[in-house]
Short mmCIF file of C-alpha atoms and ligand atoms in Angstrom, two decimals:
data_model
loop_
_atom_site.label_atom_id
_atom_site.label_comp_id
_atom_site.label_asym_id
_atom_site.label_seq_id
_atom_site.Cartn_x
_atom_site.Cartn_y
_atom_site.Cartn_z
CA UNK N 20 149.04 75.15 211.23
CA UNK N 21 149.43 76.74 207.82
CA UNK N 22 152.02 79.49 207.82
CA UNK N 23 152.69 82.03 205.08
CA UNK N 24 155.77 84.22 205.38
CA UNK N 25 156.21 87.18 203.03
CA UNK N 26 154.48 85.36 200.19
CA UNK N 27 153.99 87.31 197.01
CA UNK N 28 152.81 86.65 193.49
CA UNK N 29 152.98 88.92 190.50
CA UNK N 30 150.78 88.42 187.49
CA UNK N 31 151.57 90.13 184.23
CA UNK N 32 151.05 93.86 184.30
CA UNK N 33 150.42 95.70 187.52
CA UNK N 34 148.58 92.98 189.48
CA UNK N 35 150.48 92.01 192.61
CA UNK N 36 149.37 89.81 195.47
CA UNK N 37 151.07 90.14 198.85
CA UNK N 38 153.24 90.25 200.77
CA UNK N 39 151.07 87.79 202.68
CA UNK N 40 151.85 86.86 206.27
CA UNK N 41 149.37 84.55 207.90
CA UNK N 42 149.04 81.73 210.42
CA UNK N 43 145.96 79.57 210.06
CA UNK N 44 145.59 77.43 213.18
CA UNK N 45 145.05 73.69 213.04
CA UNK N 46 141.46 72.58 213.44
CA UNK N 47 138.09 74.12 212.67
CA UNK N 48 136.96 76.17 209.72
CA UNK N 49 138.76 79.27 208.47
CA UNK N 50 136.75 81.32 205.97
CA UNK N 51 138.43 83.58 203.45
CA UNK N 52 136.27 86.52 202.51
CA UNK N 53 136.75 89.65 200.42
CA UNK N 54 135.64 91.30 197.19
CA UNK N 55 136.16 89.78 193.73
CA UNK N 56 139.78 90.04 192.67
CA UNK N 57 141.05 90.38 196.26
CA UNK N 58 143.46 87.48 195.80
CA UNK N 59 141.63 84.70 197.67
CA UNK N 60 141.94 82.09 194.92
CA UNK N 61 145.57 83.05 194.29
CA UNK N 62 146.39 82.56 197.97
CA UNK N 63 144.51 79.26 198.21
CA UNK N 64 146.10 77.78 195.08
CA UNK N 65 149.57 78.77 196.30
CA UNK N 66 148.87 77.06 199.65
CA UNK N 67 147.63 74.04 197.72
CA UNK N 68 150.87 74.20 195.66
CA UNK N 69 149.02 74.39 192.36
CA UNK N 70 150.49 77.82 191.72
CA UNK N 71 154.08 78.89 192.28
CA UNK N 72 154.75 81.95 194.40
CA UNK N 73 157.39 84.49 193.41
CA UNK N 74 158.70 85.10 196.90
CA UNK N 75 158.26 83.83 200.45
CA UNK N 76 157.54 80.47 202.01
CA UNK N 77 154.48 78.44 202.90
CA UNK N 78 154.53 75.65 205.45
CA UNK N 79 151.73 73.22 206.16
CA UNK N 80 152.12 71.24 209.38
CA UNK N 81 155.77 72.30 209.38
CA UNK N 82 156.42 71.11 205.83
CA UNK N 83 157.58 73.50 203.15
CA UNK N 84 155.20 73.22 200.20
CA UNK N 85 157.91 73.97 197.64
CA UNK N 86 160.46 71.41 198.79
CA UNK N 87 158.23 68.58 200.06
CA UNK N 88 157.62 65.83 197.53
CA UNK N 89 154.21 66.24 195.96
CA UNK N 90 153.25 62.61 196.58
CA UNK N 91 153.81 63.17 200.28
CA UNK N 92 152.08 66.54 200.35
CA UNK N 93 149.03 64.99 198.66
CA UNK N 94 148.48 63.11 201.92
CA UNK N 95 148.66 66.35 203.93
CA UNK N 96 146.65 68.84 201.90
CA UNK N 97 143.88 68.59 199.31
CA UNK N 98 142.26 71.36 197.30
CA UNK N 99 139.12 72.06 195.34
CA UNK N 100 139.75 74.84 192.85
CA UNK N 101 137.15 77.39 191.94
CA UNK N 102 137.05 76.33 188.28
CA UNK N 103 138.49 72.99 187.34
CA UNK N 104 135.27 71.21 187.04
CA UNK N 105 135.74 69.04 184.06
CA UNK N 106 132.59 67.20 183.16
CA UNK N 107 133.27 63.86 181.61
CA UNK N 108 131.88 60.40 181.37
CA UNK N 109 132.68 59.51 184.93
CA UNK N 110 130.25 58.36 187.55
CA UNK N 111 130.01 60.05 190.92
CA UNK N 112 131.61 57.02 192.55
CA UNK N 113 134.49 57.00 190.07
CA UNK N 114 135.09 60.71 190.61
CA UNK N 115 135.18 60.31 194.39
CA UNK N 116 137.57 57.39 193.88
CA UNK N 117 140.05 59.83 192.32
CA UNK N 118 140.47 61.27 195.79
CA UNK N 119 142.23 58.01 196.72
CA UNK N 120 144.89 58.44 194.04
CA UNK N 121 147.74 59.51 196.41
CA UNK N 122 147.31 56.14 198.17
CA UNK N 123 146.33 53.82 195.34
CA UNK N 124 148.18 55.21 192.32
CA UNK N 125 145.18 53.92 190.40
CA UNK N 126 144.78 50.49 192.01
CA UNK N 127 141.77 50.70 194.31
CA UNK N 128 141.72 48.16 197.16
CA UNK N 129 138.76 46.99 199.20
CA UNK N 130 139.86 49.40 201.91
CA UNK N 131 139.66 52.26 199.40
CA UNK N 132 136.19 51.11 198.37
CA UNK N 133 135.14 51.36 202.02
CA UNK N 134 136.57 54.85 202.29
CA UNK N 135 134.79 55.89 199.08
CA UNK N 136 131.50 54.53 200.45
CA UNK N 137 132.05 56.42 203.68
CA UNK N 138 132.18 59.77 201.82
CA UNK N 139 129.28 58.83 199.57
CA UNK N 140 127.26 58.30 202.76
CA UNK N 141 128.69 61.40 204.43
CA UNK N 142 127.49 63.56 201.51
CA UNK N 143 124.30 61.56 201.01
CA UNK N 144 125.17 60.66 197.45
CA UNK N 145 124.11 56.99 197.67
CA UNK N 146 121.33 57.31 195.13
CA UNK N 147 123.45 59.31 192.73
CA UNK N 148 126.66 57.31 192.95
CA UNK N 149 126.24 55.45 189.65
CA UNK N 150 125.07 58.48 187.67
CA UNK N 151 127.41 60.20 185.27
CA UNK N 152 128.55 63.68 186.23
CA UNK N 153 126.86 65.20 183.20
CA UNK N 154 123.56 63.76 184.39
CA UNK N 155 123.61 65.78 187.62
CA UNK N 156 122.49 69.26 188.54
CA UNK N 157 125.25 71.81 189.20
CA UNK N 158 124.65 71.52 192.92
CA UNK N 159 124.78 67.72 192.96
CA UNK N 160 128.02 67.83 190.97
CA UNK N 161 129.46 70.36 193.40
CA UNK N 162 128.75 67.96 196.30
CA UNK N 163 130.46 65.15 194.42
CA UNK N 164 133.60 67.28 193.92
CA UNK N 165 133.76 68.20 197.58
CA UNK N 166 133.27 64.52 198.49
CA UNK N 167 136.21 63.66 196.22
CA UNK N 168 138.44 66.18 197.99
CA UNK N 169 137.47 64.92 201.46
CA UNK N 170 137.98 61.33 200.29
CA UNK N 171 141.66 62.19 199.92
CA UNK N 172 141.61 62.16 203.76
CA UNK N 173 144.14 64.90 204.28
CA UNK N 174 144.40 66.80 207.52
CA UNK N 175 144.22 70.11 205.65
CA UNK N 176 141.42 70.74 203.17
CA UNK N 177 141.23 73.83 200.94
CA UNK N 178 137.95 74.63 199.18
CA UNK N 179 137.47 77.54 196.80
CA UNK N 180 133.82 78.63 196.81
CA UNK N 181 132.26 75.21 197.44
CA UNK N 182 128.84 76.86 197.73
CA UNK N 183 128.89 77.78 194.02
CA UNK N 184 125.78 76.43 192.32
CA UNK N 185 124.13 75.50 195.60
CA UNK N 186 120.76 76.83 196.69
CA UNK N 187 120.24 78.00 200.27
CA UNK N 188 119.19 74.61 201.65
CA UNK N 189 122.12 72.82 200.02
CA UNK N 190 124.52 75.56 201.11
CA UNK N 191 123.42 75.06 204.71
CA UNK N 192 123.78 71.32 204.30
CA UNK N 193 127.26 71.70 202.79
CA UNK N 194 128.42 73.95 205.64
CA UNK N 195 127.07 71.44 208.16
CA UNK N 196 129.00 68.67 206.42
CA UNK N 197 132.14 70.79 206.56
CA UNK N 198 131.60 71.63 210.23
CA UNK N 199 131.09 67.95 210.89
CA UNK N 200 134.26 67.07 208.95
CA UNK N 201 136.18 69.60 211.05
CA UNK N 202 134.71 68.42 214.33
CA UNK N 203 134.22 64.69 214.00
CA UNK N 204 136.93 63.91 211.44
CA UNK N 205 139.39 66.44 212.87
CA UNK N 206 140.07 68.21 209.57
CA UNK N 207 141.39 71.75 209.23
CA UNK N 208 139.24 73.37 206.57
CA UNK N 209 140.05 76.60 204.75
CA UNK N 210 137.16 77.74 202.62
CA UNK N 211 136.59 80.73 200.35
CA UNK N 212 133.04 81.96 200.89
CA UNK N 213 131.19 84.52 198.86
CA UNK N 214 128.44 85.09 201.40
CA UNK N 215 129.61 86.76 204.62
CA UNK N 216 126.69 85.32 206.55
CA UNK N 217 127.77 81.75 205.89
CA UNK N 218 131.19 82.74 207.21
CA UNK N 219 129.61 84.43 210.23
CA UNK N 220 127.52 81.37 211.04
CA UNK N 221 129.95 78.49 210.42
CA UNK N 222 133.56 79.70 210.50
CA UNK N 223 135.79 79.64 213.55
CA UNK N 224 138.23 82.14 212.05
CA UNK N 225 137.99 84.66 209.27
CA UNK N 226 140.71 85.86 206.95
CA UNK N 227 139.63 88.99 205.10
CA UNK N 228 141.41 89.96 201.90
CA UNK N 229 141.33 93.11 199.88
CA UNK N 230 143.40 94.33 196.93
CA UNK N 231 145.93 91.51 197.15
CA UNK N 232 146.50 91.75 200.88
CA UNK N 233 145.24 90.23 204.09
CA UNK N 234 143.55 93.04 205.94
CA UNK N 235 142.13 91.15 208.91
CA UNK N 236 142.53 87.75 210.51
CA UNK N 237 140.93 86.59 213.73
CA UNK N 238 138.13 84.71 215.47
CA UNK N 239 134.86 85.16 213.57
CA UNK N 240 133.21 87.32 216.22
CA UNK N 241 136.04 89.82 216.08
CA UNK N 242 135.83 90.24 212.31
CA UNK N 243 132.06 90.32 211.83
CA UNK N 244 131.74 93.97 212.79
CA UNK N 245 130.25 96.98 211.02
CA UNK N 246 133.39 99.01 210.51
CA UNK N 247 135.56 96.05 209.44
CA UNK N 248 133.06 94.66 206.89
CA UNK N 249 132.18 98.12 205.58
CA UNK N 250 135.82 98.81 204.87
CA UNK N 251 136.54 95.39 203.32
CA UNK N 252 133.60 95.47 200.93
CA UNK N 253 133.45 99.23 200.30
CA UNK N 254 129.75 99.22 201.02
CA UNK N 255 127.76 100.02 204.13
CA UNK N 256 127.35 96.87 206.25
CA UNK N 257 125.45 96.74 209.50
CA UNK N 258 125.77 93.73 211.79
CA UNK N 259 122.73 92.76 213.83
CA UNK N 260 122.19 90.03 216.41
CA UNK N 261 120.01 87.29 214.92
CA UNK N 262 118.47 84.25 216.60
CA UNK N 263 121.52 82.11 215.77
CA UNK N 264 124.26 84.75 215.96
CA UNK N 265 125.43 87.74 214.00
CA UNK N 266 123.94 88.69 210.64
CA UNK N 267 125.49 91.18 208.24
CA UNK N 268 122.98 93.43 206.48
CA UNK N 269 123.85 95.41 203.37
CA UNK N 270 122.44 98.83 202.71
P1 ADP Q 651 139.61 86.31 194.12
O1 ADP Q 651 139.65 84.83 194.19
O2 ADP Q 651 139.69 86.98 195.46
O3 ADP Q 651 138.42 86.81 193.34
P2 ADP Q 651 141.96 86.05 192.42
O4 ADP Q 651 143.03 85.47 193.26
O5 ADP Q 651 141.27 85.16 191.46
O6 ADP Q 651 140.92 86.82 193.36
O7 ADP Q 651 142.57 87.27 191.58
C1 ADP Q 651 143.37 88.26 192.18
C2 ADP Q 651 143.89 89.21 191.10
O8 ADP Q 651 144.81 88.52 190.28
C3 ADP Q 651 142.80 89.75 190.19
O9 ADP Q 651 143.12 91.08 189.87
C4 ADP Q 651 142.91 88.87 188.96
O10 ADP Q 651 142.49 89.55 187.81
C5 ADP Q 651 144.38 88.55 188.93
N1 ADP Q 651 144.65 87.23 188.33
C6 ADP Q 651 144.20 86.04 188.80
N2 ADP Q 651 144.63 85.02 188.02
C7 ADP Q 651 145.38 85.58 187.04
C8 ADP Q 651 146.09 85.07 185.92
N3 ADP Q 651 146.15 83.75 185.67
N4 ADP Q 651 146.74 85.96 185.13
C9 ADP Q 651 146.69 87.28 185.37
N5 ADP Q 651 146.04 87.83 186.42
C10 ADP Q 651 145.38 87.01 187.23
MG1 MG Q 652 138.33 83.38 193.49
#
């Protein structure tokens, strides 16, 4: 479980996030949704201890993120930020190998090579593994970054808009990979999603944010409802029953 208690963050000026109180259960996929500027990235980066909070506490699997040693926490939680995508002269395989850093401290063993290969296979990057990152499309690069984060093999995985740069087919494929990682690898995945319908289709729980606060949290079916979505996004949303579940339609 990830637990936030009275967490708040103040940026310069009048922008304030929180107080946030939230319990994300272990297992499955939790999607964070909400308008631009709602505070999703701020919350995720505080959980991933890349940003200090001003008040409150966050625990992941019972461990306080502020007081637990970062080397230890790096084996519990991994994070893909929305914008840290440095493009350098690294190959896909080398990038994914960075995910092993908490274990190897730079010295990759044959076991690490096996783990790296496993995630290259998992994300079907075999044919691209020796290409440099700047020789890939945005979508291929995005898959490589997500593979790197999963290669860290932490129980908790935080991903900020991993569908950025992906077309519909690759978005579906990415969500299937994440579902598979949650189910077959037993990961707890918290993912910021821009598109409500990807949340509706693949998430087990939804956390809805608006204006720096959490306005709803619950099982997906309870959140994907006309009145809730209309109020979160300040635009008319109608939910209909599609062939594979609920679909949110915008007016
Ligand atoms: P979201 O990910 O939901 O779009 P963010 O967490 O990025 O939202 O931003 C929440 C609010 O905090 C926004 O009003 C944004 O402008 C502000 N904010 C985010 N990062 C900073 C920063 N580094 N400095 C000042 N304000 C920021
Ligand atoms: Mg964001």
